[in-house]
XYZ file of N, CA, C and O in Angstrom:
780
model
N 87.923 107.388 107.634
C 88.792 107.638 107.631
C 89.728 107.681 106.363
O 90.994 107.561 106.494
N 88.984 108.569 105.640
C 89.731 108.897 104.436
C 90.860 109.935 104.939
O 91.479 110.286 104.100
N 90.425 110.605 106.366
C 91.509 111.512 106.840
C 92.913 110.658 108.142
O 93.725 111.417 108.506
N 92.949 109.451 107.180
C 93.589 108.433 108.215
C 93.406 108.393 109.885
O 94.022 107.621 110.138
N 92.272 108.957 109.878
C 91.811 108.920 111.574
C 91.785 107.676 111.619
O 91.776 106.982 112.780
N 90.993 106.344 110.869
C 91.048 104.978 111.283
C 92.424 104.349 111.491
O 92.176 103.602 112.016
N 93.635 105.531 111.246
C 95.222 103.893 111.811
C 95.042 104.613 113.314
O 96.121 104.146 113.171
N 94.495 105.566 113.321
C 95.594 106.244 115.252
C 94.798 105.457 116.213
O 93.678 104.373 115.962
N 95.648 104.920 117.130
C 94.955 103.810 118.120
C 94.460 104.771 118.955
O 94.920 105.851 118.825
N 93.769 103.859 120.165
C 93.115 104.391 120.974
C 93.934 105.535 121.945
O 95.359 104.712 121.934
N 94.056 106.478 122.564
C 94.826 107.025 123.446
C 94.457 107.720 124.572
O 92.818 107.443 124.767
N 94.927 108.115 126.108
C 94.100 108.789 126.856
C 92.983 109.645 126.249
O 91.910 109.902 127.787
N 92.861 110.711 125.685
C 91.812 111.225 125.148
C 90.754 111.229 123.684
O 89.860 111.847 123.919
N 90.853 109.861 123.179
C 89.922 109.703 122.253
C 90.133 108.131 122.672
O 91.314 107.341 122.324
N 88.740 107.360 121.958
C 88.448 105.994 121.359
C 88.574 106.186 119.790
O 87.898 106.828 119.686
N 89.589 105.497 119.344
C 89.687 105.678 117.508
C 88.481 104.452 117.333
O 87.718 104.379 118.144
N 88.534 104.259 116.511
C 87.338 104.356 114.719
C 87.811 102.294 114.861
O 87.252 101.691 114.592
N 89.417 102.027 115.203
C 89.326 101.072 114.898
C 88.421 99.854 115.199
O 87.842 98.699 115.168
N 87.917 100.255 116.964
C 86.804 99.048 117.596
C 85.300 99.771 117.322
O 84.558 98.813 117.692
N 85.187 100.123 116.335
C 83.679 100.583 115.823
C 83.080 99.293 115.196
O 83.628 98.712 114.381
N 82.037 98.957 115.429
C 80.474 98.183 114.958
C 81.364 97.721 113.671
O 81.571 96.484 113.235
N 81.097 98.515 112.556
C 81.598 98.547 111.009
C 83.128 97.849 111.028
O 83.219 97.059 109.692
N 83.705 98.167 111.723
C 85.218 97.987 111.632
C 85.674 96.905 112.590
O 87.065 96.304 111.936
N 85.092 96.624 113.638
C 85.862 95.257 114.222
C 85.887 93.772 113.613
O 85.465 93.675 112.731
N 87.099 93.277 113.359
C 87.275 92.222 113.004
C 87.653 92.186 111.305
O 87.280 91.305 110.815
N 87.244 93.507 111.319
C 86.858 93.460 109.354
C 87.946 94.323 108.522
O 88.079 94.223 107.583
N 88.273 95.828 109.442
C 89.254 96.229 108.645
C 90.905 95.963 109.027
O 90.744 95.536 110.230
N 91.433 95.443 107.873
C 93.040 95.209 108.301
C 94.161 95.433 107.523
O 93.930 96.780 106.839
N 95.118 95.485 107.618
C 96.242 95.716 106.846
C 97.123 96.820 107.640
O 97.469 97.760 106.914
N 96.611 97.270 108.851
C 97.524 98.694 109.121
C 99.213 98.392 109.104
O 99.520 99.574 108.717
N 99.117 97.607 109.745
C 101.213 97.153 109.103
C 101.922 97.234 108.186
O 102.668 97.472 107.993
N 100.719 96.735 106.581
C 101.069 97.627 105.654
C 101.683 99.510 105.258
O 102.915 99.786 104.974
N 100.087 100.036 105.972
C 100.851 100.977 105.988
C 102.199 101.930 106.636
O 102.728 102.381 106.733
N 101.849 101.066 108.084
C 103.281 101.801 109.063
C 104.343 101.120 107.982
O 105.330 102.271 108.160
N 104.260 100.183 106.936
C 105.661 100.191 106.593
C 106.010 101.074 105.809
O 106.809 101.553 105.564
N 104.984 101.258 105.096
C 105.159 102.431 103.670
C 104.981 103.288 103.899
O 106.674 104.131 104.136
N 105.063 103.935 105.612
C 104.764 105.061 106.498
C 106.179 104.858 106.390
O 107.295 106.504 106.626
N 107.307 104.072 107.197
C 108.706 104.439 107.766
C 109.363 104.565 106.796
O 110.159 104.922 107.512
N 109.414 103.905 105.471
C 110.405 103.881 104.052
C 109.947 105.217 103.773
O 110.851 106.347 103.238
N 109.085 105.802 103.824
C 108.853 107.457 103.436
C 109.532 107.751 104.210
O 110.232 108.831 104.157
N 109.314 108.256 105.354
C 109.622 108.971 106.610
C 111.544 108.814 106.748
O 112.239 110.066 106.499
N 111.955 107.964 106.096
C 113.487 107.569 106.238
C 113.634 108.240 105.036
O 114.868 108.786 104.904
N 113.073 107.926 104.090
C 113.489 108.827 102.472
C 112.844 110.423 102.191
O 113.783 111.213 101.948
N 112.399 110.554 103.159
C 111.941 112.087 102.900
C 110.853 112.655 104.441
O 109.407 112.638 104.309
N 111.589 113.145 105.463
C 110.816 113.116 106.273
C 109.610 114.035 106.752
O 109.863 115.394 105.960
N 108.619 113.741 107.158
C 107.471 114.622 107.497
C 106.892 115.397 106.495
O 106.316 116.898 106.233
N 106.961 115.040 105.054
C 106.183 114.703 103.867
C 105.529 114.179 103.263
O 104.416 114.909 102.707
N 105.014 113.253 103.827
C 103.776 112.794 102.848
C 103.270 111.987 103.967
O 103.486 111.332 104.895
N 102.182 112.285 103.830
C 100.549 111.976 105.077
C 100.110 110.466 105.017
O 100.375 110.047 103.598
N 99.801 110.074 106.078
C 99.078 109.118 106.138
C 97.987 108.733 104.791
O 97.196 107.657 104.501
N 97.299 109.942 105.329
C 95.986 110.084 104.253
C 96.131 110.303 102.667
O 95.614 109.037 102.090
N 97.527 110.505 102.118
C 98.125 110.488 100.789
C 98.247 109.053 100.717
O 98.363 107.911 99.883
N 99.011 108.023 101.603
C 99.654 107.192 101.733
C 98.189 106.084 101.240
O 98.080 105.007 100.315
N 96.942 106.670 102.307
C 95.608 105.445 101.599
C 94.753 105.429 100.230
O 95.029 104.902 99.631
N 95.557 107.097 99.963
C 95.069 107.469 98.766
C 95.274 106.608 97.941
O 95.214 105.567 96.661
N 96.617 106.476 97.819
C 97.976 106.063 97.036
C 97.477 104.477 96.599
O 97.397 103.966 95.749
N 97.161 103.871 97.795
C 97.814 102.161 98.317
C 96.304 101.898 97.306
O 96.284 100.952 96.363
N 95.179 102.847 98.036
C 93.943 102.292 96.924
C 93.544 102.816 95.667
O 93.229 101.249 95.010
N 94.181 103.546 94.724
C 94.509 103.650 93.606
C 95.289 102.023 92.851
O 94.839 101.833 92.291
N 96.323 102.190 93.762
C 97.229 100.580 93.087
C 96.547 99.485 93.767
O 96.915 99.062 92.575
N 96.195 99.436 94.552
C 94.858 98.309 94.806
C 94.535 98.488 93.500
O 94.450 96.645 93.168
N 93.415 98.846 93.116
C 92.189 98.688 92.675
C 93.311 98.640 90.978
O 92.813 97.256 89.729
N 94.548 99.251 90.203
C 95.309 98.964 88.883
C 95.424 97.242 89.540
O 95.834 96.542 88.512
N 96.257 97.204 90.503
C 96.586 95.926 90.593
C 95.579 94.651 90.155
O 95.981 93.100 89.625
N 94.566 94.817 91.026
C 93.354 94.309 90.758
C 92.432 93.702 89.177
O 91.455 94.119 88.885
N 93.108 94.469 88.337
C 92.515 94.832 86.714
C 92.041 96.050 87.023
O 91.693 96.201 85.563
N 91.714 96.962 87.762
C 91.055 98.067 87.324
C 91.502 99.044 87.097
O 93.029 98.930 86.400
N 90.663 100.378 86.514
C 91.553 101.790 85.900
C 92.571 102.381 87.007
O 92.180 102.016 87.726
N 93.632 102.914 86.723
C 94.301 103.620 87.098
C 93.827 105.408 87.065
O 93.281 105.611 85.916
N 94.030 106.390 87.901
C 93.720 107.821 87.813
C 94.929 108.492 88.398
O 95.677 107.850 89.212
N 94.629 109.947 88.141
C 96.212 109.993 88.714
C 95.278 111.128 90.031
O 94.180 111.459 90.408
N 96.488 110.590 91.381
C 95.823 110.906 92.965
C 96.383 112.506 93.230
O 97.941 112.381 93.045
N 95.556 113.185 92.830
C 95.999 114.397 94.122
C 96.605 114.366 95.219
O 96.269 113.861 96.126
N 97.770 114.562 95.646
C 97.910 114.589 96.971
C 98.288 115.854 97.899
O 97.726 117.257 97.313
N 98.113 115.944 98.781
C 98.019 117.049 99.880
C 97.020 116.826 101.284
O 97.085 117.839 101.976
N 96.837 115.909 101.468
C 95.823 115.227 102.356
C 96.423 115.443 103.549
O 97.789 115.223 103.413
N 95.780 116.084 104.221
C 96.165 115.987 105.693
C 95.911 115.394 107.213
O 95.303 115.230 106.633
N 96.899 114.446 107.999
C 96.226 113.529 108.981
C 95.570 113.816 109.956
O 95.926 115.371 109.984
N 94.326 113.651 109.902
C 93.868 113.608 111.519
C 94.641 113.402 112.565
O 95.443 112.559 112.690
N 93.953 114.176 113.715
C 95.265 114.683 114.952
C 93.902 113.761 115.682
O 94.495 113.643 116.940
N 92.842 113.521 115.412
C 91.685 112.917 116.258
C 90.558 112.076 116.099
O 91.138 111.314 114.189
N 90.420 110.860 116.453
C 89.048 109.539 115.559
C 88.202 109.941 116.847
O 88.265 110.530 118.002
N 86.995 109.211 116.251
C 85.832 109.131 116.901
C 84.818 107.858 116.801
O 84.203 106.967 115.458
N 85.017 107.065 117.897
C 84.554 105.743 117.697
C 83.119 105.825 117.399
O 82.451 105.346 117.263
N 82.479 107.139 118.367
C 80.689 107.494 118.174
C 80.591 107.887 116.961
O 79.519 107.241 116.401
N 81.324 108.345 116.257
C 81.249 108.619 114.738
C 81.437 107.529 114.040
O 80.567 107.504 112.943
N 82.753 106.911 113.897
C 82.480 106.203 113.160
C 81.322 104.814 113.047
O 80.970 104.638 112.337
N 80.526 104.404 114.838
C 79.351 103.815 114.703
C 78.220 104.298 113.903
O 77.647 103.862 113.366
N 77.888 105.700 114.169
C 77.047 106.315 113.694
C 77.353 107.050 112.020
O 75.877 106.877 111.459
N 77.982 106.911 111.549
C 78.413 107.591 109.924
C 78.731 106.538 108.711
O 78.458 107.094 107.985
N 78.898 105.367 109.317
C 79.157 104.152 108.268
C 77.805 103.731 108.157
O 76.954 103.110 108.775
N 77.239 103.570 106.761
C 75.928 102.816 106.536
C 76.136 101.691 106.716
O 76.791 100.667 106.966
N 75.255 100.726 107.337
C 74.942 99.343 108.050
C 74.697 98.379 107.141
O 74.145 99.180 105.620
N 75.142 97.035 107.259
C 74.832 96.397 105.817
C 73.392 96.133 105.871
O 73.148 95.677 104.790
N 72.614 96.414 106.897
C 71.193 95.795 106.606
C 70.181 97.102 106.009
O 68.775 96.748 106.473
N 70.749 98.256 105.824
C 70.268 99.534 105.571
C 68.873 99.112 104.139
O 69.968 99.153 103.403
N 68.567 99.715 104.134
C 67.845 100.251 102.838
C 67.990 101.104 101.701
O 68.754 101.983 102.485
N 67.562 100.966 100.812
C 67.580 102.679 100.084
C 67.446 103.215 100.267
O 68.216 104.526 100.922
N 66.183 103.770 101.203
C 65.903 104.836 101.568
C 66.970 105.893 103.090
O 67.462 106.700 103.323
N 67.343 104.359 103.725
C 68.506 104.697 104.708
C 69.853 104.821 104.034
O 70.800 105.955 104.799
N 70.066 103.610 103.297
C 71.660 104.651 102.392
C 71.345 106.362 101.699
O 72.265 106.431 101.665
N 70.514 106.539 100.719
C 70.258 107.598 100.518
C 70.459 108.869 101.412
O 70.929 109.491 100.874
N 69.832 108.548 102.219
C 69.803 109.845 103.579
C 71.170 109.415 104.026
O 72.093 110.899 104.357
N 71.633 108.669 104.622
C 73.397 108.397 104.978
C 74.417 109.230 104.121
O 75.260 110.284 104.496
N 74.308 109.088 102.658
C 74.928 109.008 101.615
C 75.176 110.880 101.892
O 75.355 111.734 101.290
N 73.788 111.289 101.459
C 73.002 112.754 101.416
C 73.482 113.079 102.719
O 73.659 114.832 102.094
N 73.484 112.700 103.745
C 74.375 113.843 104.560
C 75.962 114.346 104.459
O 76.086 115.039 105.302
N 76.263 113.657 104.214
C 77.636 113.505 103.266
C 77.949 114.288 101.896
O 79.203 114.479 101.585
N 76.539 114.916 101.283
C 76.732 115.710 100.168
C 77.059 114.970 99.036
O 77.433 115.222 97.578
N 76.211 113.143 99.243
C 76.769 112.646 97.900
C 75.076 112.035 97.597
O 74.330 111.886 98.214
N 74.991 111.638 96.171
C 74.035 111.772 95.501
C 73.924 110.072 95.392
O 74.884 109.283 95.999
N 72.316 109.761 94.985
C 72.753 107.992 94.907
C 73.203 107.715 93.765
O 73.835 106.320 93.839
N 73.783 108.648 92.102
C 74.712 108.136 91.915
C 75.329 107.648 92.387
O 76.823 107.351 92.313
N 76.067 108.980 93.229
C 77.486 108.776 93.950
C 77.354 107.419 94.351
O 78.268 106.602 94.945
N 76.110 107.352 95.258
C 76.054 105.426 96.224
C 76.490 104.896 94.924
O 77.053 104.001 96.024
N 75.522 104.991 94.379
C 75.565 103.569 93.795
C 77.165 103.287 92.736
O 77.687 102.163 92.906
N 77.663 104.415 92.291
C 79.716 103.839 91.915
C 79.908 104.111 93.404
O 81.410 102.957 92.918
N 80.210 104.072 94.330
C 81.193 103.979 95.340
C 81.036 102.383 95.991
O 81.703 101.578 96.524
N 78.957 102.232 95.823
C 79.150 100.619 96.118
C 79.875 99.857 95.370
O 80.117 98.707 95.656
N 80.324 100.367 94.354
C 80.996 99.638 93.497
C 82.128 99.050 94.126
O 82.950 97.998 93.578
N 82.408 99.603 94.516
C 83.877 99.188 95.582
C 83.747 97.681 95.701
O 84.970 97.203 96.759
N 82.480 97.133 96.280
C 82.516 96.414 96.644
C 82.262 94.274 95.549
O 82.410 93.756 95.769
N 83.215 95.099 94.887
C 83.446 94.449 93.601
C 84.880 93.589 94.675
O 85.190 92.236 94.213
N 85.373 93.819 95.272
C 86.458 93.609 95.842
C 86.126 93.433 97.687
O 85.390 94.475 98.169
N 87.025 92.543 98.341
C 86.640 92.549 99.493
C 85.682 90.972 100.106
O 84.965 90.544 99.508
N 85.830 91.096 101.081
C 84.742 90.278 101.964
C 84.083 90.993 103.315
O 84.133 91.818 103.730
N 82.500 90.486 104.080
C 81.982 90.414 104.504
C 81.485 89.066 105.480
O 82.168 87.937 105.335
N 81.577 89.471 106.897
C 81.319 88.854 107.934
C 80.025 87.915 108.159
O 78.895 88.743 107.668
N 79.641 86.856 108.409
C 78.423 86.240 108.182
C 77.282 86.901 108.593
O 76.183 87.187 108.558
N 77.759 87.594 110.303
C 76.875 88.319 111.179
C 76.122 89.628 110.200
O 74.965 89.920 110.669
N 76.870 90.105 109.269
C 76.280 90.626 108.417
C 75.951 90.803 106.964
O 74.798 91.440 107.165
N 75.089 89.433 106.552
C 74.625 88.474 105.553
C 73.639 87.845 106.073
O 72.612 87.102 105.726
N 73.686 86.747 107.576
C 73.282 85.842 107.260
C 71.632 86.032 107.747
O 70.987 85.404 107.200
N 70.830 87.280 107.888
C 69.720 87.630 108.012
C 69.044 87.413 106.511
O 67.936 87.291 106.461
N 70.006 88.302 105.609
C 69.731 88.380 104.031
C 69.388 86.648 103.710
O 68.544 86.351 103.038
N 70.766 86.197 104.108
C 70.612 84.031 103.614
C 68.449 83.649 104.167
O 68.283 82.975 103.416
N 68.651 83.848 105.419
C 67.849 83.086 106.047
C 66.100 83.826 106.239
O 65.365 83.040 106.553
N 66.084 84.935 105.626
C 64.909 86.034 106.256
C 64.261 86.770 104.796
O 63.483 86.878 104.759
N 64.811 86.431 103.777
C 64.939 87.683 101.962
C 64.335 86.632 101.305
O 64.834 85.477 100.965
N 63.645 87.640 100.301
C 63.015 86.543 99.524
C 63.893 87.290 98.198
O 63.704 86.476 97.040
N 64.524 88.128 98.468
C 64.280 88.707 96.840
C 66.430 88.073 96.800
O 67.067 88.871 96.470
N 66.703 86.634 96.840
C 67.939 86.533 97.018
C 67.599 84.888 96.113
O 66.991 84.393 96.141
N 68.548 85.210 95.387
C 68.653 83.691 94.095
C 69.209 82.448 95.071
O 69.969 82.898 95.914
N 67.853 81.240 94.765
C 68.005 80.070 96.008
C 69.499 79.637 95.645
O 69.815 79.093 97.498
N 69.697 79.342 94.909
C 70.981 78.618 95.016
C 72.191 79.488 95.116
O 73.021 79.278 96.627
N 72.811 80.897 95.175
C 73.078 81.443 95.898
C 73.615 81.425 97.964
O 74.430 81.083 97.981
N 72.016 81.922 98.074
C 71.880 81.511 99.709
C 71.650 79.906 100.304
O 72.837 80.084 100.879
N 71.514 78.927 99.273
C 72.225 77.468 100.060
C 73.310 77.762 99.800
O 73.972 77.118 100.809
N 74.219 77.894 98.663
C 75.757 77.627 99.149
C 76.523 78.167 100.256
O 77.614 77.941 100.650
N 75.605 79.391 100.277
C 76.270 80.375 101.748
C 76.115 79.846 102.902
O 76.831 80.453 103.608
N 75.042 79.400 102.884
C 74.662 78.602 104.316
C 75.558 77.907 104.917
O 75.538 78.035 106.072
N 76.233 77.302 104.350
C 77.116 75.866 104.431
C 77.864 76.528 105.172
O 78.362 75.709 106.138
N 78.239 78.207 104.706
C 79.932 78.909 105.609
C 78.870 79.495 106.869
O 79.526 80.165 107.919
N 77.260 79.950 106.838
C 77.618 80.685 107.520
C 75.697 80.198 108.311
O 74.550 80.481 108.300
N 75.475 79.330 109.246
C 74.461 79.172 109.771
C 73.732 79.431 109.993
O 74.042 80.938 110.759
N 72.392 79.166 110.467
C 71.318 80.094 110.865
C 71.734 80.293 112.406
O 71.315 81.845 112.635
N 71.834 79.974 113.077
C 71.938 80.235 114.877
C 72.841 81.657 115.203
O 74.487 80.944 114.726
N 72.080 82.701 115.842
C 73.384 83.850 115.916
C 74.386 83.432 116.651
O 74.208 82.725 117.750
N 75.536 83.169 116.808
C 76.399 83.163 116.873
C 77.596 82.051 116.385
O 78.554 81.937 117.484
N 76.887 81.845 115.883
C 77.610 80.395 115.233
C 78.259 80.818 113.610
O 77.707 80.435 112.864
N 79.654 80.974 113.664
C 80.109 81.484 112.718
C 80.291 82.862 112.088
O 80.377 83.179 110.888
N 79.472 83.531 113.064
C 79.595 84.940 113.056
C 80.563 85.823 112.539
O 80.091 86.421 111.212
N 81.968 85.409 112.630
C 82.694 86.370 111.443
C 83.262 85.384 110.917
O 84.391 85.771 109.711
N 82.689 84.335 110.266
C 82.766 83.656 109.017
C 83.244 84.418 107.483
O 82.144 85.295 107.781
N 84.000 84.248 106.265
C 83.677 85.271 105.639
C 83.216 84.374 104.268
O 82.929 83.404 104.207
N 82.740 85.864 103.483
C 82.267 85.350 101.858
C 82.503 86.565 101.365
O 82.472 87.981 102.106
N 83.070 86.691 99.965
C 83.352 87.290 99.330
C 82.180 88.281 98.741
O 81.130 87.977 98.571
N 82.242 89.950 98.955
C 81.313 90.439 98.321
C 80.771 90.239 97.145
O 79.700 90.817 96.779
N 81.803 90.037 96.236
C 81.515 89.452 94.669
C 81.735 88.410 94.294
O 83.019 87.730 94.270
N 80.844 87.143 94.699
C 80.865 86.166 94.388
C 81.629 85.125 92.890
O 82.658 84.505 92.916
N 81.315 86.242 92.046
C 81.820 85.934 90.947
C 83.256 85.783 90.244
O 83.984 85.106 90.122
N 84.013 87.311 91.162
C 85.342 87.608 90.492
C 85.536 88.580 91.560
O 85.830 89.597 91.704
N 85.949 87.451 92.702
C 85.890 88.808 94.165
C 87.587 88.461 94.360
O 87.678 89.940 95.283
N 88.509 88.728 93.170
C 89.900 89.321 93.271
C 90.310 89.832 92.196
O 91.316 90.397 91.655
N 88.915 90.544 91.665
C 89.089 91.110 89.942
C 88.703 92.580 90.206
O 86.943 92.494 90.271
N 89.038 93.541 90.136
C 88.178 94.759 89.735
C 87.617 95.019 88.585
O 88.055 95.276 87.631
N 86.019 94.831 88.746
C 85.230 94.617 87.182
C 83.889 94.959 87.570
O 83.704 95.473 88.925
N 83.180 94.868 86.977
C 81.258 95.215 87.176
C 80.565 94.229 87.901
O 79.382 94.264 87.287
N 80.664 92.941 87.941
C 80.419 91.968 88.162
C 79.457 91.634 89.444
O 78.562 91.642 89.752
N 80.342 92.775 89.891
C 79.761 93.458 91.650
C 77.712 93.579 91.101
O 76.838 92.990 91.884
N 77.990 94.595 89.940
C 76.760 95.488 89.771
C 75.713 93.780 88.800
O 74.789 93.807 88.997
N 76.379 92.897 88.177
C 75.567 92.069 87.632
C 75.156 91.191 88.171
O 73.994 90.511 88.369
N 76.000 91.005 89.499
C 75.570 89.792 90.506
C 74.269 90.454 90.932
O 73.073 89.601 91.371
N 74.006 91.744 91.682
C 72.996 92.082 91.588
C 71.666 92.454 91.101
O 70.754 91.656 91.382
N 72.473 92.144 89.428
C 70.810 92.370 88.575
C 70.239 91.035 88.843
O 68.861 90.398 88.088
N 70.881 89.460 89.442
C 70.764 88.101 89.362
C 70.219 87.663 90.958
O 69.883 86.691 91.511
N 69.902 88.925 92.018
C 69.598 88.675 93.428
C 70.153 88.144 93.916
O 70.912 87.313 95.081
N 72.043 88.306 93.584
C 72.992 87.549 93.856
C 74.157 88.913 94.976
O 75.143 88.335 94.961
N 73.351 89.778 95.630
C 73.818 90.708 96.460
C 74.131 90.097 97.323
O 73.083 89.382 98.134
N 75.227 90.352 98.130
C 75.279 89.273 99.895
C 75.244 90.394 100.623
O 74.202 89.666 101.641
N 75.025 91.224 100.569
C 74.609 92.467 101.727
C 72.949 92.949 101.425
O 73.186 92.969 100.360
N 72.485 93.065 102.663
C 70.881 93.487 102.225
C 71.167 94.981 101.773
O 70.682 95.510 100.572
N 72.010 95.609 102.061
C 72.289 97.200 101.977
C 72.545 97.128 100.059
O 72.231 97.905 99.523
N 73.523 96.273 99.889
C 73.498 95.981 98.542
C 72.619 95.747 97.529
O 72.631 96.560 96.203
N 71.748 94.407 97.984
C 70.552 94.567 97.521
C 69.880 95.424 96.960
O 69.394 95.271 96.059
């Protein structure tokens, strides 16, 4: 989606990425990007891509949540197509282990160091119960108190509370900081893939 392909709605010629398993009921805020794009188009027609809007919005969101700022180089081009199949196969799954994650990132030319750094984005955001239920009830490398607290919002039977949300960083869920990594050291990673 870094080329804004995730913003494209389904058409007669392709099924987009919004309905991909990792994205369903997870990614949102398209109306915010649409609003920004409309304002930019009114001021400066066909100059700023949606891909650049996403990059600047990501930076500005990090800053607003207490994180660092950086210079965003502009000039990205928007995708003209999207692929449900690629979104389903290329986004790392929440149940991946280190071997699967490393291979998934390596396929994109990214190292384990890149993977660890990019995983830090989980200092912000939430996950659906269906993506961490197995961790709560079946894994042993999880803090008992942490798991118990989460079970109240994520019952064991599949289909019960599947879309209930929990923050990826339960310590400081609305602050861009390194608490996500400290949580992992205490076996308080929400997703199997994080821990």
